[in-house]
mmCIF file of C-alpha atoms in Angstrom:
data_model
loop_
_atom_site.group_PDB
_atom_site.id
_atom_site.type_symbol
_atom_site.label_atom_id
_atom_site.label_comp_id
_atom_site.label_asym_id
_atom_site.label_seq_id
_atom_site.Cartn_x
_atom_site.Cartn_y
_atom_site.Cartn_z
ATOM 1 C CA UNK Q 8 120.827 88.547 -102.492
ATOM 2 C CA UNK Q 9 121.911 85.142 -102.385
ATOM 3 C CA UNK Q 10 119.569 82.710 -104.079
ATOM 4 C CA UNK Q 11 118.869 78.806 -104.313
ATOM 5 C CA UNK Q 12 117.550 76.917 -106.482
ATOM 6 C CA UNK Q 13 115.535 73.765 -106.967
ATOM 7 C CA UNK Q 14 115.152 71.029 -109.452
ATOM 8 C CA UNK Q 15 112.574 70.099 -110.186
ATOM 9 C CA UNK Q 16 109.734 72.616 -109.082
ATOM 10 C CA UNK Q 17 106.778 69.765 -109.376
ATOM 11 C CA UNK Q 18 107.206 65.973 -110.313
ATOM 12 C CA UNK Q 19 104.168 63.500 -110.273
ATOM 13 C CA UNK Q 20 105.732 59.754 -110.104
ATOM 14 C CA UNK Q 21 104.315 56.103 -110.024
ATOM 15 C CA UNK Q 22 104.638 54.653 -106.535
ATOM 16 C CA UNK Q 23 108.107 52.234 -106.063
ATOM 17 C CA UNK Q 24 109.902 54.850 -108.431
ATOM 18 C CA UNK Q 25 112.408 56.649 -106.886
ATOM 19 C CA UNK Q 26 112.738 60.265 -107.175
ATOM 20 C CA UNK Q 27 115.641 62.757 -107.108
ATOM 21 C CA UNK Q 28 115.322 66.766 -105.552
ATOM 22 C CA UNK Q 29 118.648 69.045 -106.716
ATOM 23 C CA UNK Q 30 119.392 72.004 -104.154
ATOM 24 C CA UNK Q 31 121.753 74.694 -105.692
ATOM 25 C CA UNK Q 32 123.233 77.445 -104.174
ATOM 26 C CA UNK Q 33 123.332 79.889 -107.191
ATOM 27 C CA UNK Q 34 126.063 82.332 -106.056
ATOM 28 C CA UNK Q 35 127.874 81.582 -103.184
ATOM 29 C CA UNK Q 36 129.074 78.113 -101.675
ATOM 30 C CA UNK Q 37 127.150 76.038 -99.146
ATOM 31 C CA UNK Q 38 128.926 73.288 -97.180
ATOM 32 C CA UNK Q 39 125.637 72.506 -95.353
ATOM 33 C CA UNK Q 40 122.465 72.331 -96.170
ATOM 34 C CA UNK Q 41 119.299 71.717 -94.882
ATOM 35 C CA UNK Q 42 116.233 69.491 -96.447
ATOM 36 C CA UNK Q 43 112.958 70.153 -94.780
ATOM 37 C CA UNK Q 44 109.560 68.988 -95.897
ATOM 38 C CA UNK Q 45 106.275 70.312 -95.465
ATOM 39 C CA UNK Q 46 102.720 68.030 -95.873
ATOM 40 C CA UNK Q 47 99.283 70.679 -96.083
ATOM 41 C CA UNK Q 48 98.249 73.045 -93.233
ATOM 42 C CA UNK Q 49 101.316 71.930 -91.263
ATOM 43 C CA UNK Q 50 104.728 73.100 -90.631
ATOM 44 C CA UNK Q 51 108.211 72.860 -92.716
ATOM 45 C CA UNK Q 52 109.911 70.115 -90.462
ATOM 46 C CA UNK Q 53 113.697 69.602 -90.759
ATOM 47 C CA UNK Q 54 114.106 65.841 -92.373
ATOM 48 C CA UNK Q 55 118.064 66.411 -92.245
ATOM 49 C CA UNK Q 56 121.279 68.323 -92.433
ATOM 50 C CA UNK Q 57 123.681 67.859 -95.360
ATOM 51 C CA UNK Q 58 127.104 67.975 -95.605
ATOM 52 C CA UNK Q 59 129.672 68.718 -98.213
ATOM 53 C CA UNK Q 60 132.116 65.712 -98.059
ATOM 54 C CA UNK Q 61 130.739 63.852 -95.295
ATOM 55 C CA UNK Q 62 127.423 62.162 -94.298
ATOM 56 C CA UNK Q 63 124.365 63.378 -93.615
ATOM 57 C CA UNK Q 64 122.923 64.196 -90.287
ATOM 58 C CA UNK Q 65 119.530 62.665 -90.179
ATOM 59 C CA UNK Q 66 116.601 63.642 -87.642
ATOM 60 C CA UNK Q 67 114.887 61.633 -85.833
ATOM 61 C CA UNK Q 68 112.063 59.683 -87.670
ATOM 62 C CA UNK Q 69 113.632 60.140 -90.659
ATOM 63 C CA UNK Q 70 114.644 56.934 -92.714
ATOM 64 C CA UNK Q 71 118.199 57.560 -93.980
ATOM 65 C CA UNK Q 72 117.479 54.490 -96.767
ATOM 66 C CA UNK Q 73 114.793 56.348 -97.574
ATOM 67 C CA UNK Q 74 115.782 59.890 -98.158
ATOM 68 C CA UNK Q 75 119.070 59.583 -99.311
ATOM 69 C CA UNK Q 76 121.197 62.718 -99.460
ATOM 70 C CA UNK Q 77 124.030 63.337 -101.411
ATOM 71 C CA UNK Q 78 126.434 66.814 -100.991
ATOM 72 C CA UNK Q 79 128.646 66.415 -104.026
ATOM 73 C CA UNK Q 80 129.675 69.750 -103.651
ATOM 74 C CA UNK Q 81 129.577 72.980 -102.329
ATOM 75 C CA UNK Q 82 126.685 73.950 -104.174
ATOM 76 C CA UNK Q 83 125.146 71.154 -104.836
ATOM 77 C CA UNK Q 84 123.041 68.590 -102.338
ATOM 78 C CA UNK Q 85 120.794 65.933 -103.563
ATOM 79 C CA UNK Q 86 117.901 64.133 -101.937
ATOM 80 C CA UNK Q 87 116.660 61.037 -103.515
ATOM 81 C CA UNK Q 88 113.593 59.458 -102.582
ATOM 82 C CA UNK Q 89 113.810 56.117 -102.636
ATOM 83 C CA UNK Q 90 110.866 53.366 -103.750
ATOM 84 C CA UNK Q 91 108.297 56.445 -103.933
ATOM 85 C CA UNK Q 92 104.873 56.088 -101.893
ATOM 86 C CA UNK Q 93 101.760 57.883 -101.530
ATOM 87 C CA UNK Q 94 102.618 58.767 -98.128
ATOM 88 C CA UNK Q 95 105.684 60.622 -99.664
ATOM 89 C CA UNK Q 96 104.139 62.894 -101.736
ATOM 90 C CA UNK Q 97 104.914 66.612 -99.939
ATOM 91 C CA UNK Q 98 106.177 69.910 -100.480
ATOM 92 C CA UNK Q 99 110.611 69.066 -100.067
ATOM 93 C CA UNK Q 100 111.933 72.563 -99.350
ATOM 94 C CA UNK Q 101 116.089 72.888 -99.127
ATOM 95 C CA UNK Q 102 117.752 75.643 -97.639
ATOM 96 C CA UNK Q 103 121.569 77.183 -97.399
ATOM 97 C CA UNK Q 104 122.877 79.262 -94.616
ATOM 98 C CA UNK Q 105 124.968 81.616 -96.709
ATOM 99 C CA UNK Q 106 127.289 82.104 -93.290
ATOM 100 C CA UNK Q 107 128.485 84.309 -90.513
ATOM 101 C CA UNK Q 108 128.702 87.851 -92.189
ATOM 102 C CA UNK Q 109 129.176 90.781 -90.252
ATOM 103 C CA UNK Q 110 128.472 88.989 -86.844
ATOM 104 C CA UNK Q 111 125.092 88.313 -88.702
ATOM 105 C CA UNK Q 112 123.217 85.015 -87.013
ATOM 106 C CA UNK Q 113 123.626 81.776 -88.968
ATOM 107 C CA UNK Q 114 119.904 81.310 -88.687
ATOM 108 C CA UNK Q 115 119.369 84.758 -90.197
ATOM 109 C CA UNK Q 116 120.870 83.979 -93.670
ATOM 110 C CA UNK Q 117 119.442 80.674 -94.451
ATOM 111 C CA UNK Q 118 118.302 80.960 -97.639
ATOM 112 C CA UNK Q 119 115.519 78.611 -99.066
ATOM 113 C CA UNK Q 120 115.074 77.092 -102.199
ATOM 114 C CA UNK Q 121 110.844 77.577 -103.981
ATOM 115 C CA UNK Q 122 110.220 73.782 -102.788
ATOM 116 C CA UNK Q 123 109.298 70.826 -105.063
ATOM 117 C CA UNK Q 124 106.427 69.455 -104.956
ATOM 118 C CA UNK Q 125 106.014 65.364 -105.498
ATOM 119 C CA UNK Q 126 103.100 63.629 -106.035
ATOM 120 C CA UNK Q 127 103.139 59.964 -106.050
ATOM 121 C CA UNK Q 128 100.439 58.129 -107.762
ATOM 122 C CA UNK U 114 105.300 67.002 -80.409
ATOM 123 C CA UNK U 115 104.900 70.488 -81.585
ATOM 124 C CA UNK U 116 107.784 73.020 -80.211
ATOM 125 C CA UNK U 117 106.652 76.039 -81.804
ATOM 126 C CA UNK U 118 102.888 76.970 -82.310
ATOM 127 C CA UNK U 119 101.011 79.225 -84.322
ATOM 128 C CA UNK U 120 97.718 78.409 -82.984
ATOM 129 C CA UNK U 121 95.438 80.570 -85.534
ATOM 130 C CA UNK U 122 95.603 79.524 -88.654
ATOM 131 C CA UNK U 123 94.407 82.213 -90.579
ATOM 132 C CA UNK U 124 93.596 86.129 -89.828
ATOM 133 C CA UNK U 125 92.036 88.566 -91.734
ATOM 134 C CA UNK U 126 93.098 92.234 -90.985
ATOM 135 C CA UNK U 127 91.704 95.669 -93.233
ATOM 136 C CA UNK U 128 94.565 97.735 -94.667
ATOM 137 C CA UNK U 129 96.022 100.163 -92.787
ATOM 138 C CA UNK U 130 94.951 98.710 -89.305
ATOM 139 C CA UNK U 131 97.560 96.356 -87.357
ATOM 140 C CA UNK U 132 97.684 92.598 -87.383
ATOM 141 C CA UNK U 133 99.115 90.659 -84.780
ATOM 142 C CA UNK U 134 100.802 87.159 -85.361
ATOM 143 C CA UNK U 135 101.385 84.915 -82.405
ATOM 144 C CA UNK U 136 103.784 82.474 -81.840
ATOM 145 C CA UNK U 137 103.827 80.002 -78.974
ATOM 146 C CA UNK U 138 107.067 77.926 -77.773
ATOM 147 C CA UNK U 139 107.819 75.078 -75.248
ATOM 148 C CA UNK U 140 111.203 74.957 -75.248
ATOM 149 C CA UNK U 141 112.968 76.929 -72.765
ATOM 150 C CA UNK U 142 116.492 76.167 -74.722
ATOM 151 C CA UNK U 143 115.702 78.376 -77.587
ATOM 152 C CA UNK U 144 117.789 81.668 -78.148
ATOM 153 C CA UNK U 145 117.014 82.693 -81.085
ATOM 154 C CA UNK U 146 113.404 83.592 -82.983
ATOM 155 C CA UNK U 147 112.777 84.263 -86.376
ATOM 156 C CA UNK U 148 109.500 85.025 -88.932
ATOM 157 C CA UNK U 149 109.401 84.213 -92.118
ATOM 158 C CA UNK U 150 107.240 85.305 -95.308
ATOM 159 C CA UNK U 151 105.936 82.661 -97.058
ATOM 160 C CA UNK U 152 103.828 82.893 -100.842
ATOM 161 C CA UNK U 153 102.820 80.052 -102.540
ATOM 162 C CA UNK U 154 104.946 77.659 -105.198
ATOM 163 C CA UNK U 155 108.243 79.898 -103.158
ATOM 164 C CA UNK U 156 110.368 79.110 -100.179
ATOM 165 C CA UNK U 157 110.210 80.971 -97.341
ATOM 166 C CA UNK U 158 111.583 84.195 -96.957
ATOM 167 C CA UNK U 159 113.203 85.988 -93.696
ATOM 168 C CA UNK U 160 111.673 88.552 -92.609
ATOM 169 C CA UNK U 161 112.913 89.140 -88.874
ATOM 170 C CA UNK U 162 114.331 88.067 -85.871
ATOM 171 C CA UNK U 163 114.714 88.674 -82.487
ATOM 172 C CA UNK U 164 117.268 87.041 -79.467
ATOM 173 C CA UNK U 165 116.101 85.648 -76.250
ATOM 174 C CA UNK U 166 118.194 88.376 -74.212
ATOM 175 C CA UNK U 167 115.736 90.776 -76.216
ATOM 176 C CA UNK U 168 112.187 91.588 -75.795
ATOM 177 C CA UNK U 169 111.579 93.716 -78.379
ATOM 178 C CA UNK U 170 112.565 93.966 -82.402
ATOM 179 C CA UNK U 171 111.527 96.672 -84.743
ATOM 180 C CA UNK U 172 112.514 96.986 -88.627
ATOM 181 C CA UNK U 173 110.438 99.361 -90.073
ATOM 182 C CA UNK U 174 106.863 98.499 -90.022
ATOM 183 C CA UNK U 175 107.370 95.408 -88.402
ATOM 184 C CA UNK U 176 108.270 94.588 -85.147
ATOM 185 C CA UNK U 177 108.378 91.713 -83.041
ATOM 186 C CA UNK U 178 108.015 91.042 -79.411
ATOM 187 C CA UNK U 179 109.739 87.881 -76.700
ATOM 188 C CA UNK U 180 107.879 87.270 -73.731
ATOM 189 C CA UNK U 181 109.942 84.643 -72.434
ATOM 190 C CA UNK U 182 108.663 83.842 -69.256
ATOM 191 C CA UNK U 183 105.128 83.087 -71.157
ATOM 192 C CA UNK U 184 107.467 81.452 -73.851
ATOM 193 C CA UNK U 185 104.985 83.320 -76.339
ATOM 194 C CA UNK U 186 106.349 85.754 -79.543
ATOM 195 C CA UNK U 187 104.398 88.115 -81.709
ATOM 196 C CA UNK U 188 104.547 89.681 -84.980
ATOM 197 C CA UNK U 189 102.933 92.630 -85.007
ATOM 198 C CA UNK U 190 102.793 94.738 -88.852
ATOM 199 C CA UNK U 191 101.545 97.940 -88.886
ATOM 200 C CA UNK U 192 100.200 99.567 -91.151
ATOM 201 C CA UNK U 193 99.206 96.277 -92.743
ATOM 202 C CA UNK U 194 99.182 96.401 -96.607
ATOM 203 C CA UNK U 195 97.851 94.159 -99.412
ATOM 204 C CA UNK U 196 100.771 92.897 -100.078
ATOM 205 C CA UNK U 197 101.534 91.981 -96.981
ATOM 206 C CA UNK U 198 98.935 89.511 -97.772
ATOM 207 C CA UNK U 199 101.035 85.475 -97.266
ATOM 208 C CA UNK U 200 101.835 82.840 -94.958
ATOM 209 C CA UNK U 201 104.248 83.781 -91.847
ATOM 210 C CA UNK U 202 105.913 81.518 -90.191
ATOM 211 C CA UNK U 203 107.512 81.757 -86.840
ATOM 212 C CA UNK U 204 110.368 79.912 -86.270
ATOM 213 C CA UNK U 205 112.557 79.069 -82.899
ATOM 214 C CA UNK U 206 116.547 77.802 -83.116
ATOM 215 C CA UNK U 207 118.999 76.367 -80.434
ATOM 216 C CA UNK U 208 121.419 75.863 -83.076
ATOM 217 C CA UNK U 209 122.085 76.179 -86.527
ATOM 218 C CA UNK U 210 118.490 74.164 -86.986
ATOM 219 C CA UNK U 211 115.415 75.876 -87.071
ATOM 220 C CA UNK U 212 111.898 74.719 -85.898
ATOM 221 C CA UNK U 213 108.588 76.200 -87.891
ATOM 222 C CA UNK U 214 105.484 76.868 -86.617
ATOM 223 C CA UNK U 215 102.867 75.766 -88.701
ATOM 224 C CA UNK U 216 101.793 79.195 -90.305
ATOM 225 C CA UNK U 217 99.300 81.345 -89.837
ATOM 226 C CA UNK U 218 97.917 82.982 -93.470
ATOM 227 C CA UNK U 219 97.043 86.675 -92.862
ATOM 228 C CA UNK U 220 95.222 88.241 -95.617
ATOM 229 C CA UNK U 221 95.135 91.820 -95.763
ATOM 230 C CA UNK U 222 91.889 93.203 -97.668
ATOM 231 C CA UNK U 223 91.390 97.024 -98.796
#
């Protein structure tokens, strides 16, 4: 099946650093992708939707100068966490819809990366 | 403001008997529901879904169920195994986006 990656798995980092998460699609191309993060005993919440050649679509509550998202390519998105804080440290999750296959729902084949993990001291 | 509930946060089932996951909802937009299989240090993993114009889902030993005028879903996995043993998490879409529950860990002991 299709797979995604993340880079890295864990990262511990002083606070005012900033940070950067890779998201790879490992075998087929993504031209959106999703970044969602996840803080303990609580749900994955969708931070914001990137896109391959274009901007990212934010939600709302979520700084854009904050988490900034690159999508360089079709397999590649990149979300940079900007002047680190405690408050930021969280489980970052990215997923890939691998697309309409088969009349197959898009939700149905979003495939997520194992998550990163950042602690910031 | 929480959209999609899992209200028990843990349940403990014996092997071989059912367990039930429930899933709560408040908005009446959503058309699409999905669980997920979650273990730890991994991303989620899809597990199955079900369409608002449904009421009922089965694939294999799971199967889920819409009640939509109660706006309430359930997982139900039967016979439950060991391995079954993670965190689920329901999920509801409008769109290409999906909104999680917050999990509910089932543990499955022998």
């Amino acid at each position: 099946g299709a797979v995604v990656s993340q880079h890295p798995s864990w990262v511990i980092c002083k606070s005012g650093t900033s940070v950067k998460i890779e998201c790879r699609s490992l075998d087929f191309q993504a031209t959106t992708m999703f970044w969602y993060r996840q803080f303990p005993k609580q749900s994955l919440m969708l931070m914001a939707t990137s896109n391959e050649g274009s901007k990212a679509t934010y939600e709302q509550g979520v700084e854009k100068d904050k988490f900034l998202i690159n999508h360089a390519s079709l397999t590649l998105s990149t979300l940079t966490v900007t002047s680190a804080h405690p408050e930021d440290s969280s489980f970052y999750i990215c997923s890939a819809p691998v697309g309409l296959a088969g009349g197959i729902p898009l939700q149905e084949t979003q495939y997520f990366g194992p998550g990163t993990r950042l602690l910031v001291l | 403001d929480q959209q999609v509930k899992q209200n028990s946060p843990s349940l403990s089932v014996q092997e071989g008997r059912i367990s039930i996951l429930n899933c709560d909802y408040t908005n009446s937009m959503f058309d699409y529901f999905l669980w997920y299989k979650k273990y730890p240090a991994e991303g989620p993993t899809f597990l199955i879904s079900i369409s608002s114009i449904k009421d009922k889902n089965e694939d294999g030993r799971f199967t889920v169920f819409l009640n939509k005028s109660a706006k309430h879903l359930s997982l139900h996995i039967v016979p439950s195994q060991p391995g079954d043993s993670a965190v689920y998490f329901c999920a509801a879409s409008a769109s290409d986006k999906l909104i999680f529950g917050t999990g509910t860990r089932l543990q499955v002991f022998p």
